[in-house]
Structures are given as C-alpha cells and as structure tokens.
Amino acid sequence: MTTPPARPVPANAYGDDVERVLVTEDELHTRIQQMADKVSAKFGDEDDDIILIGVLKGAVFFITDFARALTIPSQMEFMAVSSYGNQTSSSGVVRILKDLDRDITGRNVIIVEDIIDSGLTLSWLIKNLKNRGPKSLGVVALLRKPDAVKTKLDLELQDLGFDLPNEFVVGYGLDFAERYRDLPFVGVLRPSVYR
Ligand code: PRP
C-alpha cells in the first residue's frame, strides 16, 4: 500500500494547527465501508452477533463508523488500557483500566484498532483476548505506522486501512494532549504546536 499524497486542509476547529491532510474524510469512509463489507461477508452466516472490541479512546470514531457500515449485527465492547512507564512498555506490559463487560468465550471477536504504532498494544491485546477462548479472533486496523510493519502482527491483521509515514498524526480519534481527536480527517500536526 503506498502512502497517499498530501491534500489541502479543510476548514476546521483548530485553525492552522494541522499542516497537511494524509487521509481525507471521504477516503476514510470509503475504506471503512470496504473493510466492513469483507467482515459482513465473512460472518454473514453466523448465528451469533459478532463482538467488536475497541480500545479507548482512539478507536471510538473508527469502531462506531465500522459498526454502522456492517450489514450484519454486531455488539460493541470497550477496554481501557495503560502502558507502564517507558522502560516497561517496551516489553509490551499493559495494565487494564477497564475490562470487557462480558465473557467472549465461544464468540466471534474482532479487535477494531485505530492505529498500530509500535504494535505493543495490539500484540498484548491479541494474547490477552486469545486466552479468553473466543471462537475466532480477528483484527482490523485503520492506520499503521512504519515501525509496526516490521512486527509479526501482519499475520494477525485481517485488514488494514492505510499505511502512514512516520509523522505526528492527529484526527479521527488520534490526539495530541487529548485534542484533535474530533477532526474528521487524519493529518500531520504542525511541529510548532508540540515543540
Ligand atoms: C494509541 C492508539 C493505540 C496505541 C497504538 O493509544 O489508540 O491503541 O496507541 O500504539 P502502539 O502500537 O505503539 O502500542 P493511546 O495509548 O495513545 O491512548 P488513546 O487511544 O486514549 O489516545
């Protein structure tokens, strides 16, 4: 997948804080519909509703749009996790701040992740959820940074939206100090904002 070209920044609530757009609102929704169509086709004959699992907070926009793009019933579950300090998080140790509200044993489960950066969150999550005995466990990720391409997560990825360059991206769930999540597109934050 090639990196999309930069496009002009639409008027938005954050003035000119976003330097350029990497994925437009239209591109996000077109791709999410394609990803949802694949999942709808795959699980169309199942008796049980599929369970979508999102990790707070970044995945909120993706999971809600993804669920509405499906043509099969889905149920949503959320987890909140926190990495330990830098040193520990490099080993992939994650603390659960909010766990699932229900048992996923014997269910078809899909992790709906907004971005894979180092890949640590997703690697940990896959291992943790596999231990709970789901009937199947899939992963759809909307965005991926270059570092993650090197991880073996590829084997677990059912579908990926877009590969991104190694830049500070915000929007569509991605934040800087909790801001910019509400932008409808994914863009590069102007360095003067975070330096
Ligand atoms: C972000 C993002 C992913 C994770 C990816 O969450 O939503 O869950 O980082 O990074 P990794 O591949 O290096 O593990 P973050 O911890 O920033 O919390 P947030 O979703 O609340 O912004």
PDB file of C-alpha atoms and ligand atoms in Angstrom:
ATOM      1  CA  MET A   1       0.000   0.000   0.000  1.00  0.00           C
ATOM      2  CA  THR A   2       1.526   3.359  -0.950  1.00  0.00           C
ATOM      3  CA  THR A   3       1.391   6.496   1.150  1.00  0.00           C
ATOM      4  CA  PRO A   4      -1.354   8.807  -0.078  1.00  0.00           C
ATOM      5  CA  PRO A   5      -0.312  12.261  -1.341  1.00  0.00           C
ATOM      6  CA  ALA A   6      -0.887  15.293   0.886  1.00  0.00           C
ATOM      7  CA  ARG A   7      -4.056  17.312   0.297  1.00  0.00           C
ATOM      8  CA  PRO A   8      -5.145  20.812   1.381  1.00  0.00           C
ATOM      9  CA  VAL A   9      -6.506  21.108   4.911  1.00  0.00           C
ATOM     10  CA  PRO A  10     -10.281  21.745   5.117  1.00  0.00           C
ATOM     11  CA  ALA A  11     -11.521  24.474   7.459  1.00  0.00           C
ATOM     12  CA  ASN A  12     -11.602  23.025  10.962  1.00  0.00           C
ATOM     13  CA  ALA A  13     -11.894  23.874  14.656  1.00  0.00           C
ATOM     14  CA  TYR A  14      -8.121  24.041  15.203  1.00  0.00           C
ATOM     15  CA  GLY A  15      -7.139  26.852  12.844  1.00  0.00           C
ATOM     16  CA  ASP A  16      -3.915  26.026  11.036  1.00  0.00           C
ATOM     17  CA  ASP A  17      -2.554  23.557  13.630  1.00  0.00           C
ATOM     18  CA  VAL A  18      -2.774  20.774  11.056  1.00  0.00           C
ATOM     19  CA  GLU A  19      -0.085  21.170   8.439  1.00  0.00           C
ATOM     20  CA  ARG A  20      -1.482  18.801   5.839  1.00  0.00           C
ATOM     21  CA  VAL A  21      -4.043  16.066   5.351  1.00  0.00           C
ATOM     22  CA  LEU A  22      -2.934  12.460   4.899  1.00  0.00           C
ATOM     23  CA  VAL A  23      -6.336  10.759   4.706  1.00  0.00           C
ATOM     24  CA  THR A  24      -9.466  12.730   3.855  1.00  0.00           C
ATOM     25  CA  GLU A  25     -12.885  12.196   5.420  1.00  0.00           C
ATOM     26  CA  ASP A  26     -14.164  10.667   2.160  1.00  0.00           C
ATOM     27  CA  GLU A  27     -11.200   8.301   1.894  1.00  0.00           C
ATOM     28  CA  LEU A  28     -11.700   7.155   5.473  1.00  0.00           C
ATOM     29  CA  HIS A  29     -15.357   6.366   4.922  1.00  0.00           C
ATOM     30  CA  THR A  30     -14.832   4.650   1.565  1.00  0.00           C
ATOM     31  CA  ARG A  31     -12.119   2.418   3.001  1.00  0.00           C
ATOM     32  CA  ILE A  32     -14.064   1.663   6.185  1.00  0.00           C
ATOM     33  CA  GLN A  33     -17.038   0.581   4.090  1.00  0.00           C
ATOM     34  CA  GLN A  34     -14.771  -1.795   2.116  1.00  0.00           C
ATOM     35  CA  MET A  35     -13.348  -3.219   5.327  1.00  0.00           C
ATOM     36  CA  ALA A  36     -16.822  -3.653   6.811  1.00  0.00           C
ATOM     37  CA  ASP A  37     -18.103  -5.339   3.647  1.00  0.00           C
ATOM     38  CA  LYS A  38     -15.400  -8.004   3.959  1.00  0.00           C
ATOM     39  CA  VAL A  39     -16.323  -8.703   7.570  1.00  0.00           C
ATOM     40  CA  SER A  40     -20.051  -8.762   6.753  1.00  0.00           C
ATOM     41  CA  ALA A  41     -19.395 -11.329   4.022  1.00  0.00           C
ATOM     42  CA  LYS A  42     -17.199 -13.446   6.257  1.00  0.00           C
ATOM     43  CA  PHE A  43     -19.607 -13.654   9.190  1.00  0.00           C
ATOM     44  CA  GLY A  44     -22.905 -13.387   7.329  1.00  0.00           C
ATOM     45  CA  ASP A  45     -23.893 -16.990   8.044  1.00  0.00           C
ATOM     46  CA  GLU A  46     -23.090 -16.982  11.759  1.00  0.00           C
ATOM     47  CA  ASP A  47     -25.924 -17.408  14.268  1.00  0.00           C
ATOM     48  CA  ASP A  48     -24.406 -15.171  16.940  1.00  0.00           C
ATOM     49  CA  ASP A  49     -23.765 -11.446  16.621  1.00  0.00           C
ATOM     50  CA  ILE A  50     -20.084 -10.652  16.235  1.00  0.00           C
ATOM     51  CA  ILE A  51     -18.368  -8.728  19.027  1.00  0.00           C
ATOM     52  CA  LEU A  52     -16.313  -5.674  18.146  1.00  0.00           C
ATOM     53  CA  ILE A  53     -13.725  -4.662  20.707  1.00  0.00           C
ATOM     54  CA  GLY A  54     -12.365  -1.121  20.729  1.00  0.00           C
ATOM     55  CA  VAL A  55      -9.588   0.266  22.864  1.00  0.00           C
ATOM     56  CA  LEU A  56     -10.395   3.642  24.380  1.00  0.00           C
ATOM     57  CA  LYS A  57     -10.144   6.326  23.401  1.00  0.00           C
ATOM     58  CA  GLY A  58      -8.559   6.415  19.964  1.00  0.00           C
ATOM     59  CA  ALA A  59     -10.696   3.711  18.387  1.00  0.00           C
ATOM     60  CA  VAL A  60     -14.054   5.295  19.244  1.00  0.00           C
ATOM     61  CA  PHE A  61     -14.622   7.026  15.904  1.00  0.00           C
ATOM     62  CA  PHE A  62     -13.453   4.038  13.871  1.00  0.00           C
ATOM     63  CA  ILE A  63     -15.451   1.432  15.768  1.00  0.00           C
ATOM     64  CA  THR A  64     -18.699   3.400  15.599  1.00  0.00           C
ATOM     65  CA  ASP A  65     -18.344   4.081  11.873  1.00  0.00           C
ATOM     66  CA  PHE A  66     -17.257   0.475  11.264  1.00  0.00           C
ATOM     67  CA  ALA A  67     -20.233  -0.952  13.179  1.00  0.00           C
ATOM     68  CA  ARG A  68     -22.646   1.194  11.184  1.00  0.00           C
ATOM     69  CA  ALA A  69     -21.034   0.153   7.896  1.00  0.00           C
ATOM     70  CA  LEU A  70     -21.583  -3.552   8.635  1.00  0.00           C
ATOM     71  CA  THR A  71     -24.630  -5.270   7.172  1.00  0.00           C
ATOM     72  CA  ILE A  72     -24.631  -7.876   9.958  1.00  0.00           C
ATOM     73  CA  PRO A  73     -25.434  -7.353  13.640  1.00  0.00           C
ATOM     74  CA  SER A  74     -22.528  -6.505  15.904  1.00  0.00           C
ATOM     75  CA  GLN A  75     -22.152  -5.734  19.590  1.00  0.00           C
ATOM     76  CA  MET A  76     -19.597  -3.303  20.936  1.00  0.00           C
ATOM     77  CA  GLU A  77     -17.258  -3.758  23.861  1.00  0.00           C
ATOM     78  CA  PHE A  78     -14.566  -1.405  25.091  1.00  0.00           C
ATOM     79  CA  MET A  79     -11.348  -1.778  27.001  1.00  0.00           C
ATOM     80  CA  ALA A  80      -9.193   0.934  28.504  1.00  0.00           C
ATOM     81  CA  VAL A  81      -5.526   0.116  28.950  1.00  0.00           C
ATOM     82  CA  SER A  82      -2.438   1.911  30.078  1.00  0.00           C
ATOM     83  CA  SER A  83       1.169   1.119  29.317  1.00  0.00           C
ATOM     84  CA  TYR A  84       3.539   1.107  32.247  1.00  0.00           C
ATOM     85  CA  GLY A  85       6.493   3.514  32.166  1.00  0.00           C
ATOM     86  CA  ASN A  86       8.598   3.712  29.035  1.00  0.00           C
ATOM     87  CA  GLN A  87      11.011   1.009  30.003  1.00  0.00           C
ATOM     88  CA  THR A  88       8.338  -1.492  30.901  1.00  0.00           C
ATOM     89  CA  SER A  89       6.080  -0.669  27.993  1.00  0.00           C
ATOM     90  CA  SER A  90       8.849  -1.640  25.584  1.00  0.00           C
ATOM     91  CA  SER A  91       8.344  -5.181  26.849  1.00  0.00           C
ATOM     92  CA  GLY A  92       4.658  -4.905  25.976  1.00  0.00           C
ATOM     93  CA  VAL A  93       3.325  -4.903  29.534  1.00  0.00           C
ATOM     94  CA  VAL A  94      -0.057  -3.270  29.705  1.00  0.00           C
ATOM     95  CA  ARG A  95      -2.393  -2.597  32.629  1.00  0.00           C
ATOM     96  CA  ILE A  96      -6.142  -2.955  32.216  1.00  0.00           C
ATOM     97  CA  LEU A  97      -8.006   0.137  33.431  1.00  0.00           C
ATOM     98  CA  LYS A  98     -11.378  -1.025  32.161  1.00  0.00           C
ATOM     99  CA  ASP A  99     -12.071  -4.582  31.122  1.00  0.00           C
ATOM    100  CA  LEU A 100     -14.768  -6.026  28.860  1.00  0.00           C
ATOM    101  CA  ASP A 101     -18.267  -6.080  30.337  1.00  0.00           C
ATOM    102  CA  ARG A 102     -18.891  -9.661  29.249  1.00  0.00           C
ATOM    103  CA  ASP A 103     -17.465 -13.049  28.538  1.00  0.00           C
ATOM    104  CA  ILE A 104     -16.256 -13.626  24.972  1.00  0.00           C
ATOM    105  CA  THR A 105     -15.857 -17.398  25.230  1.00  0.00           C
ATOM    106  CA  GLY A 106     -17.098 -19.075  22.060  1.00  0.00           C
ATOM    107  CA  ARG A 107     -17.838 -15.769  20.304  1.00  0.00           C
ATOM    108  CA  ASN A 108     -16.542 -14.335  17.040  1.00  0.00           C
ATOM    109  CA  VAL A 109     -14.497 -11.337  18.121  1.00  0.00           C
ATOM    110  CA  ILE A 110     -12.886  -8.572  16.105  1.00  0.00           C
ATOM    111  CA  ILE A 111     -10.468  -6.063  17.567  1.00  0.00           C
ATOM    112  CA  VAL A 112     -11.105  -2.703  15.922  1.00  0.00           C
ATOM    113  CA  GLU A 113      -7.912  -0.679  16.364  1.00  0.00           C
ATOM    114  CA  ASP A 114      -7.359   2.886  15.207  1.00  0.00           C
ATOM    115  CA  ILE A 115      -3.579   2.818  14.830  1.00  0.00           C
ATOM    116  CA  ILE A 116      -0.677   0.428  15.150  1.00  0.00           C
ATOM    117  CA  ASP A 117       2.430   2.359  16.071  1.00  0.00           C
ATOM    118  CA  SER A 118       4.982   0.163  17.857  1.00  0.00           C
ATOM    119  CA  GLY A 119       2.457  -2.676  17.791  1.00  0.00           C
ATOM    120  CA  LEU A 120       2.804  -3.317  21.527  1.00  0.00           C
ATOM    121  CA  THR A 121      -0.804  -2.562  22.454  1.00  0.00           C
ATOM    122  CA  LEU A 122      -2.180  -4.840  19.787  1.00  0.00           C
ATOM    123  CA  SER A 123       0.277  -7.682  20.462  1.00  0.00           C
ATOM    124  CA  TRP A 124      -0.652  -7.618  24.122  1.00  0.00           C
ATOM    125  CA  LEU A 125      -4.362  -7.397  23.385  1.00  0.00           C
ATOM    126  CA  ILE A 126      -4.336 -10.318  20.975  1.00  0.00           C
ATOM    127  CA  LYS A 127      -2.593 -12.509  23.522  1.00  0.00           C
ATOM    128  CA  ASN A 128      -4.902 -11.432  26.323  1.00  0.00           C
ATOM    129  CA  LEU A 129      -8.109 -11.988  24.336  1.00  0.00           C
ATOM    130  CA  LYS A 130      -6.971 -15.318  22.863  1.00  0.00           C
ATOM    131  CA  ASN A 131      -6.647 -16.594  26.421  1.00  0.00           C
ATOM    132  CA  ARG A 132     -10.358 -15.954  26.947  1.00  0.00           C
ATOM    133  CA  GLY A 133     -11.347 -18.652  24.461  1.00  0.00           C
ATOM    134  CA  PRO A 134     -13.181 -16.827  21.665  1.00  0.00           C
ATOM    135  CA  LYS A 135     -14.452 -18.901  18.741  1.00  0.00           C
ATOM    136  CA  SER A 136     -12.391 -16.664  16.451  1.00  0.00           C
ATOM    137  CA  LEU A 137     -10.301 -13.544  16.926  1.00  0.00           C
ATOM    138  CA  GLY A 138      -9.630 -11.117  14.088  1.00  0.00           C
ATOM    139  CA  VAL A 139      -8.075  -7.688  13.875  1.00  0.00           C
ATOM    140  CA  VAL A 140      -8.941  -4.765  11.659  1.00  0.00           C
ATOM    141  CA  ALA A 141      -6.700  -1.716  11.942  1.00  0.00           C
ATOM    142  CA  LEU A 142      -7.347   1.564  10.229  1.00  0.00           C
ATOM    143  CA  LEU A 143      -3.858   3.072  10.298  1.00  0.00           C
ATOM    144  CA  ARG A 144      -0.333   1.729  10.596  1.00  0.00           C
ATOM    145  CA  LYS A 145       2.960   3.498  11.226  1.00  0.00           C
ATOM    146  CA  PRO A 146       6.216   2.237   9.636  1.00  0.00           C
ATOM    147  CA  ASP A 147       7.654   0.698  12.823  1.00  0.00           C
ATOM    148  CA  ALA A 148       4.759  -1.727  13.026  1.00  0.00           C
ATOM    149  CA  VAL A 149       5.338  -3.019   9.509  1.00  0.00           C
ATOM    150  CA  LYS A 150       8.388  -4.810  10.864  1.00  0.00           C
ATOM    151  CA  THR A 151       6.461  -6.657  13.563  1.00  0.00           C
ATOM    152  CA  LYS A 152       4.898 -10.032  13.001  1.00  0.00           C
ATOM    153  CA  LEU A 153       1.465  -8.536  13.607  1.00  0.00           C
ATOM    154  CA  ASP A 154       0.889  -8.851   9.871  1.00  0.00           C
ATOM    155  CA  LEU A 155      -0.075 -12.456  10.458  1.00  0.00           C
ATOM    156  CA  GLU A 156      -2.899 -11.398  12.738  1.00  0.00           C
ATOM    157  CA  LEU A 157      -4.179  -8.488  10.651  1.00  0.00           C
ATOM    158  CA  GLN A 158      -7.341  -9.294   8.794  1.00  0.00           C
ATOM    159  CA  ASP A 159      -7.484  -5.913   7.137  1.00  0.00           C
ATOM    160  CA  LEU A 160      -5.601  -2.622   7.175  1.00  0.00           C
ATOM    161  CA  GLY A 161      -6.879   0.775   6.068  1.00  0.00           C
ATOM    162  CA  PHE A 162      -3.825   2.910   5.373  1.00  0.00           C
ATOM    163  CA  ASP A 163      -0.069   2.875   5.878  1.00  0.00           C
ATOM    164  CA  LEU A 164       1.191   6.208   7.176  1.00  0.00           C
ATOM    165  CA  PRO A 165       4.602   7.882   7.132  1.00  0.00           C
ATOM    166  CA  ASN A 166       6.448   8.336  10.423  1.00  0.00           C
ATOM    167  CA  GLU A 167       4.959  11.696  11.343  1.00  0.00           C
ATOM    168  CA  PHE A 168       2.927  13.147  14.184  1.00  0.00           C
ATOM    169  CA  VAL A 169      -0.593  12.385  13.055  1.00  0.00           C
ATOM    170  CA  VAL A 170      -3.838  13.542  14.651  1.00  0.00           C
ATOM    171  CA  GLY A 171      -7.539  13.374  13.918  1.00  0.00           C
ATOM    172  CA  TYR A 172     -10.237  10.729  13.618  1.00  0.00           C
ATOM    173  CA  GLY A 173      -9.535   9.561  17.163  1.00  0.00           C
ATOM    174  CA  LEU A 174      -5.816  10.355  17.318  1.00  0.00           C
ATOM    175  CA  ASP A 175      -4.858  13.040  19.778  1.00  0.00           C
ATOM    176  CA  PHE A 176      -2.140  15.314  20.989  1.00  0.00           C
ATOM    177  CA  ALA A 177      -2.734  16.060  24.705  1.00  0.00           C
ATOM    178  CA  GLU A 178      -6.373  14.931  24.217  1.00  0.00           C
ATOM    179  CA  ARG A 179      -7.011  17.491  21.452  1.00  0.00           C
ATOM    180  CA  TYR A 180      -7.675  16.942  17.727  1.00  0.00           C
ATOM    181  CA  ARG A 181      -9.472  13.577  18.114  1.00  0.00           C
ATOM    182  CA  ASP A 182     -12.634  15.223  16.800  1.00  0.00           C
ATOM    183  CA  LEU A 183     -11.158  16.176  13.417  1.00  0.00           C
ATOM    184  CA  PRO A 184     -12.971  14.202  10.696  1.00  0.00           C
ATOM    185  CA  PHE A 185      -9.736  13.544   8.763  1.00  0.00           C
ATOM    186  CA  VAL A 186      -6.204  12.340   9.570  1.00  0.00           C
ATOM    187  CA  GLY A 187      -3.495  14.965   9.262  1.00  0.00           C
ATOM    188  CA  VAL A 188       0.010  15.916  10.272  1.00  0.00           C
ATOM    189  CA  LEU A 189       0.281  18.237  13.273  1.00  0.00           C
ATOM    190  CA  ARG A 190       2.390  21.347  12.757  1.00  0.00           C
ATOM    191  CA  PRO A 191       5.622  20.850  14.757  1.00  0.00           C
ATOM    192  CA  SER A 192       5.323  24.300  16.369  1.00  0.00           C
ATOM    193  CA  VAL A 193       2.233  23.012  18.205  1.00  0.00           C
ATOM    194  CA  TYR A 194       4.073  20.295  20.122  1.00  0.00           C
ATOM    195  CA  ARG A 195       7.612  21.639  20.331  1.00  0.00           C
TER     196      ARG A 195
HETATM  197  C1  PRP B   1      -2.853   4.697  20.910  1.00  0.00           C
HETATM  198  C2  PRP B   1      -3.733   4.009  19.886  1.00  0.00           C
HETATM  199  C3  PRP B   1      -3.402   2.555  20.039  1.00  0.00           C
HETATM  200  C4  PRP B   1      -1.975   2.568  20.549  1.00  0.00           C
HETATM  201  C5  PRP B   1      -1.039   2.177  19.457  1.00  0.00           C
HETATM  202  O1  PRP B   1      -3.496   4.723  22.139  1.00  0.00           O
HETATM  203  O2  PRP B   1      -5.103   4.289  20.104  1.00  0.00           O
HETATM  204  O3  PRP B   1      -4.257   1.909  20.941  1.00  0.00           O
HETATM  205  O4  PRP B   1      -1.677   3.909  20.963  1.00  0.00           O
HETATM  206  O5  PRP B   1       0.299   2.292  19.865  1.00  0.00           O
HETATM  207  P1  PRP B   1       1.314   1.059  19.914  1.00  0.00           P
HETATM  208  O6  PRP B   1       1.136   0.289  18.644  1.00  0.00           O
HETATM  209  O7  PRP B   1       2.657   1.735  19.995  1.00  0.00           O
HETATM  210  O8  PRP B   1       1.011   0.251  21.121  1.00  0.00           O
HETATM  211  P2  PRP B   1      -3.005   5.648  23.356  1.00  0.00           P
HETATM  212  O9  PRP B   1      -2.268   4.802  24.341  1.00  0.00           O
HETATM  213  O10 PRP B   1      -2.300   6.855  22.834  1.00  0.00           O
HETATM  214  O11 PRP B   1      -4.374   6.054  24.047  1.00  0.00           O
HETATM  215  P3  PRP B   1      -5.637   6.806  23.393  1.00  0.00           P
HETATM  216  O12 PRP B   1      -6.258   5.825  22.433  1.00  0.00           O
HETATM  217  O13 PRP B   1      -6.532   7.104  24.541  1.00  0.00           O
HETATM  218  O14 PRP B   1      -5.131   8.040  22.689  1.00  0.00           O
END
